[in-house]
Short mmCIF file of C-alpha atoms in Angstrom, two decimals:
data_model
loop_
_atom_site.label_atom_id
_atom_site.label_comp_id
_atom_site.label_asym_id
_atom_site.label_seq_id
_atom_site.Cartn_x
_atom_site.Cartn_y
_atom_site.Cartn_z
CA MET B 1 -47.70 5.06 34.59
CA HIS B 2 -49.65 1.90 33.81
CA ASP B 3 -50.46 -0.63 36.53
CA HIS B 4 -48.39 -3.31 34.80
CA VAL B 5 -45.33 -1.04 34.78
CA ASP B 6 -45.94 -0.12 38.41
CA ARG B 7 -46.12 -3.77 39.35
CA GLU B 8 -42.95 -4.72 37.56
CA ARG B 9 -41.05 -1.78 39.05
CA LEU B 10 -42.11 -2.51 42.62
CA ALA B 11 -41.80 -6.29 42.37
CA SER B 12 -38.38 -6.15 40.68
CA PHE B 13 -37.03 -3.71 43.27
CA ALA B 14 -38.31 -5.89 46.11
CA ASP B 15 -36.83 -9.07 44.66
CA VAL B 16 -33.37 -7.56 44.42
CA LEU B 17 -33.67 -5.93 47.84
CA ALA B 18 -34.66 -9.23 49.47
CA GLY B 19 -31.45 -10.80 48.22
CA GLU B 20 -29.30 -7.99 49.63
CA LEU B 21 -30.72 -7.83 53.16
CA PRO B 22 -29.09 -9.73 56.05
CA ASP B 23 -30.51 -13.23 56.61
CA THR B 24 -32.99 -14.85 54.23
CA TRP B 25 -36.12 -13.02 53.04
CA ALA B 26 -38.98 -14.15 50.77
CA SER B 27 -40.79 -11.61 48.59
CA ALA B 28 -44.57 -11.69 47.97
CA TYR B 29 -46.42 -9.22 45.74
CA HIS B 30 -49.99 -8.20 46.68
CA SER B 31 -52.17 -6.58 44.02
CA LEU B 32 -55.49 -4.74 44.24
CA GLU B 33 -57.15 -8.03 43.29
CA HIS B 34 -56.34 -9.15 46.85
CA LYS B 35 -58.03 -6.19 48.50
CA ASP B 36 -58.58 -7.97 51.83
CA ASP B 37 -54.87 -8.72 52.09
CA LEU B 38 -54.03 -5.07 51.46
CA THR B 39 -56.56 -3.96 54.07
CA GLU B 40 -55.07 -6.28 56.66
CA LEU B 41 -51.57 -5.19 55.74
CA THR B 42 -52.53 -1.53 56.18
CA GLU B 43 -53.80 -2.31 59.68
CA ARG B 44 -50.58 -4.13 60.58
CA ILE B 45 -48.15 -1.44 59.35
CA TRP B 46 -46.17 -0.64 62.51
CA ASP B 47 -45.74 3.07 61.92
CA LEU B 48 -47.05 6.35 63.30
CA ASP B 49 -44.91 8.64 61.16
CA LEU B 50 -43.89 8.80 57.51
CA VAL B 51 -45.62 5.68 56.20
CA ALA B 52 -48.77 6.26 58.25
CA GLU B 53 -49.07 9.74 56.77
CA SER B 54 -48.64 8.38 53.25
CA LEU B 55 -51.27 5.66 53.78
CA ALA B 56 -53.74 8.21 55.11
CA GLN B 57 -53.50 10.09 51.82
CA HIS B 58 -52.86 7.21 49.42
CA PRO B 59 -54.59 3.91 50.27
CA LEU B 60 -52.70 0.85 49.13
CA GLN B 61 -53.15 -0.17 45.51
CA HIS B 62 -50.43 -2.80 45.74
CA ALA B 63 -47.48 -3.67 47.96
CA VAL B 64 -44.72 -6.22 48.46
CA VAL B 65 -44.22 -8.02 51.77
CA LEU B 66 -40.77 -9.34 52.63
CA THR B 67 -40.80 -12.17 55.18
CA ARG B 68 -37.74 -13.28 57.11
CA GLN B 69 -37.27 -16.89 58.21
CA ASP B 70 -38.22 -16.00 61.81
CA GLY B 71 -41.53 -14.45 60.70
CA ALA B 72 -40.48 -10.78 60.76
CA GLN B 73 -42.02 -8.81 57.88
CA LEU B 74 -41.36 -5.58 56.02
CA ALA B 75 -43.80 -3.88 53.63
CA ILE B 76 -42.59 -2.00 50.56
CA LEU B 77 -44.95 0.65 49.21
CA ASP B 78 -45.01 3.25 46.47
CA ARG B 79 -43.62 6.66 47.35
CA HIS B 80 -46.02 9.45 46.43
CA ASP B 81 -43.79 12.51 46.13
CA GLU B 82 -41.55 14.17 43.61
CA ARG B 83 -38.72 11.72 44.21
CA ASP B 84 -38.24 8.29 42.71
CA GLY B 85 -38.12 5.47 45.18
CA PHE B 86 -40.26 3.63 47.71
CA LEU B 87 -41.33 3.51 51.33
CA ILE B 88 -40.64 0.57 53.62
CA ALA B 89 -42.15 -0.12 57.03
CA ALA B 90 -42.13 -2.78 59.70
CA VAL B 91 -45.17 -5.04 59.93
CA ALA B 92 -46.57 -6.01 63.33
CA PRO B 93 -47.00 -9.78 63.81
CA ARG B 94 -50.63 -10.90 63.78
CA SER B 95 -49.81 -13.62 66.31
CA LEU B 96 -49.30 -11.20 69.23
CA SER B 97 -52.12 -9.80 71.35
CA ASP B 98 -52.76 -6.10 71.83
CA GLU B 99 -51.20 -6.17 75.31
CA ALA B 100 -47.88 -7.25 73.85
CA TYR B 101 -47.49 -3.88 72.11
CA SER B 102 -48.09 -1.81 75.24
CA GLY B 103 -45.15 0.53 75.85
CA VAL B 104 -43.28 -0.64 72.74
CA PRO B 105 -42.13 2.25 70.50
CA GLU B 106 -43.17 1.89 66.88
CA PRO B 107 -40.17 1.03 64.69
CA ASN B 108 -41.85 3.13 61.96
CA GLY B 109 -40.55 3.19 58.38
CA ILE B 110 -38.16 5.02 56.09
CA ALA B 111 -38.00 6.39 52.56
CA LEU B 112 -35.81 4.60 50.04
CA SER B 113 -34.25 5.55 46.73
CA ASP B 114 -34.83 3.33 43.70
CA ASP B 115 -31.38 1.74 44.22
CA PRO B 116 -31.97 -1.61 45.99
CA PHE B 117 -28.30 -2.00 46.94
CA LEU B 118 -28.03 1.34 48.75
CA SER B 119 -31.51 0.76 50.19
CA ALA B 120 -30.45 -2.58 51.68
CA GLU B 121 -27.55 -0.88 53.48
CA LEU B 122 -29.88 1.80 54.87
CA ILE B 123 -32.44 -0.75 56.08
CA ALA B 124 -29.84 -2.97 57.70
CA GLY B 125 -28.24 -0.07 59.57
CA ASP B 126 -31.44 1.68 60.58
CA LEU B 127 -34.91 0.14 60.28
CA LEU B 128 -33.97 -3.46 61.09
CA ALA B 129 -32.25 -2.47 64.33
CA ARG B 130 -35.38 -0.68 65.55
CA TYR B 131 -37.67 -3.43 64.30
CA ASP B 132 -35.74 -6.26 65.96
CA ALA B 133 -35.67 -4.34 69.25
CA ALA B 134 -39.43 -3.70 69.08
CA LEU B 135 -40.12 -7.34 68.18
CA ALA B 136 -38.05 -8.59 71.09
CA GLN B 137 -39.89 -6.33 73.54
CA ALA B 138 -43.34 -7.24 72.17
CA ARG B 139 -42.57 -10.96 72.29
CA TYR B 140 -41.29 -10.60 75.86
CA ASN B 141 -44.48 -8.76 76.82
CA ALA B 142 -46.60 -11.47 75.20
CA ALA B 143 -44.87 -14.21 77.15
CA ALA B 144 -45.21 -12.25 80.40
CA THR B 145 -49.02 -12.16 80.12
CA VAL B 146 -49.28 -15.96 80.04
CA HIS B 147 -49.05 -18.12 83.16
CA PRO B 148 -46.38 -20.81 82.65
CA SER B 149 -47.46 -24.43 82.40
CA GLN B 150 -45.94 -27.38 84.25
CA PRO B 151 -44.99 -30.80 82.87
CA ASP B 152 -48.19 -32.35 84.27
CA ARG B 153 -50.47 -29.31 83.99
CA ILE B 154 -51.20 -27.04 81.02
CA VAL B 155 -52.48 -23.58 81.91
CA LEU B 156 -54.47 -21.73 79.24
CA THR B 157 -54.62 -17.97 79.83
CA TRP B 158 -57.37 -15.79 78.37
CA GLN B 159 -56.13 -12.86 76.29
CA SER B 160 -58.04 -9.62 75.70
CA ASP B 161 -58.84 -10.56 72.10
CA GLY B 162 -60.62 -13.73 73.26
CA SER B 163 -57.82 -16.11 72.41
CA LEU B 164 -56.23 -18.64 74.76
CA ALA B 165 -52.47 -18.93 75.19
CA ALA B 166 -50.09 -21.39 76.83
CA ILE B 167 -46.34 -21.24 77.40
CA ASN B 168 -43.63 -23.60 78.73
CA VAL B 169 -45.35 -26.55 77.07
CA SER B 170 -43.63 -29.94 76.72
CA ASP B 171 -43.12 -31.55 73.33
CA THR B 172 -45.87 -34.07 74.08
CA ALA B 173 -48.38 -31.35 75.02
CA SER B 174 -47.26 -29.20 72.10
CA ALA B 175 -48.13 -31.95 69.64
CA VAL B 176 -51.61 -32.27 71.14
CA LEU B 177 -52.29 -28.54 71.19
CA THR B 178 -51.08 -28.08 67.62
CA ARG B 179 -53.22 -30.98 66.44
CA ASN B 180 -56.24 -29.21 67.92
CA GLY B 181 -55.75 -25.81 66.30
CA PHE B 182 -53.26 -24.04 68.58
CA VAL B 183 -50.59 -22.10 66.65
CA HIS B 184 -47.06 -22.37 67.99
CA ASN B 185 -44.90 -19.23 67.83
CA GLU B 186 -41.30 -20.41 67.84
CA GLN B 187 -39.94 -16.98 68.88
CA THR B 188 -42.01 -16.73 72.07
CA GLY B 189 -42.57 -20.43 72.69
CA MET B 190 -46.27 -19.62 72.99
CA HIS B 191 -49.19 -21.75 71.80
CA ARG B 192 -52.25 -19.70 70.87
CA LEU B 193 -55.84 -20.62 70.01
CA MET B 194 -57.87 -17.80 68.47
CA GLY B 195 -61.42 -17.09 69.63
CA ASN B 196 -63.07 -15.84 66.43
CA ASP B 197 -65.47 -18.79 66.61
CA THR B 198 -66.14 -19.45 70.29
CA PHE B 199 -67.94 -22.75 69.59
CA GLU B 200 -64.96 -24.12 67.68
CA GLN B 201 -62.62 -22.75 70.31
CA ALA B 202 -64.52 -24.54 73.08
CA ARG B 203 -64.58 -27.77 71.11
CA ALA B 204 -60.82 -27.55 70.47
CA VAL B 205 -60.11 -27.02 74.17
CA ARG B 206 -62.36 -29.92 75.14
CA ASP B 207 -60.76 -32.28 72.63
CA ALA B 208 -57.26 -31.19 73.60
CA GLY B 209 -58.12 -31.68 77.27
CA GLN B 210 -59.24 -35.26 76.67
CA GLN B 211 -56.12 -36.08 74.70
CA LEU B 212 -53.82 -34.44 77.24
CA ARG B 213 -55.41 -36.28 80.17
CA ALA B 214 -54.80 -39.52 78.29
CA GLN B 215 -51.11 -38.52 78.53
CA GLY B 216 -51.43 -37.77 82.26
CA ILE B 217 -51.53 -33.98 81.77
CA ASP B 218 -54.25 -31.80 83.33
CA VAL B 219 -55.60 -28.59 81.73
CA ALA B 220 -56.67 -25.45 83.62
CA LEU B 221 -57.94 -22.04 82.53
CA GLN B 222 -56.54 -18.80 83.88
CA HIS B 223 -58.42 -15.53 83.72
CA PRO B 224 -56.67 -12.15 83.24
CA SER B 225 -57.00 -11.51 86.99
CA GLY B 226 -54.68 -14.43 87.64
CA ARG B 227 -57.40 -16.64 89.13
CA ILE B 228 -57.06 -20.21 87.86
CA ALA B 229 -60.28 -22.04 87.06
CA PRO B 230 -60.75 -25.73 87.96
CA THR B 231 -59.23 -28.34 85.71
CA VAL B 232 -61.13 -28.66 82.44
CA THR B 233 -63.17 -31.86 82.19
CA SER B 234 -64.38 -33.66 79.10
CA SER B 235 -67.88 -32.26 79.49
CA THR B 236 -66.80 -28.72 80.27
CA ALA B 237 -66.31 -26.05 77.63
CA PRO B 238 -64.32 -22.91 78.44
CA PRO B 239 -66.43 -19.92 79.54
CA ALA B 240 -66.70 -16.92 77.25
CA PRO B 241 -63.98 -14.35 78.03
CA THR B 242 -65.13 -11.27 79.89
CA ALA B 243 -62.20 -9.10 78.91
CA VAL B 244 -62.86 -6.38 76.35
CA ARG B 245 -60.50 -6.14 73.38
CA SER B 246 -58.15 -3.25 74.01
CA THR B 247 -56.87 -0.78 71.45
CA THR B 248 -53.36 -1.54 70.30
CA THR B 249 -50.72 1.13 70.71
CA ARG B 250 -49.26 0.31 67.31
CA GLY B 251 -52.33 1.62 65.46
CA ARG B 252 -52.02 4.55 63.16
#
């Protein structure tokens, strides 16, 4: 079958399926031209069973990602067996740290026929229930690893991946953090600043600290041990995290 036909078949199925699932879902097709996106998607497939086995034998050539309004995502893949149809799997949120997945069972994925209407019924009664339960537990875990802030004091907690996270943040502080690169997760209430570039991370924390103090709000750093560092000053950059990135339990 030609690539163009494959694309139309997968994309058309996904478009109809998105309209039949509970809530509102957007459909996005990813081709081999976006190889980095497919690589990242493969790493985020939240499955240790059927879909993981298929991916081990058949690396992604294309896929469709369905995204719900709350950020939940499902990936639709080709099914490489004698039956017509597709595979669908839950996708782990990139916004959660590795610790959040500890002890959370993988929601895994299921095989679908090529009938999007019957497939929607199967997903709604099976996969989505497991996925929503796993998401709720992972988000709860994520929030539990972050020391809560107070109205006059923002606490930034180091995560194992080098990011900094804050929770229980006021609207005033939220606006400042977001303006300085923190990403707000509405489901967990968490604000998160990634640490891929430690220089930029330190600068963002310093700038946010200055702006927060102008609002009468102090900023402190908390290490994984629970020890809170002194309040951040305008001339102080956050120290490099000493925690080593852990291996996520959702990996294939």
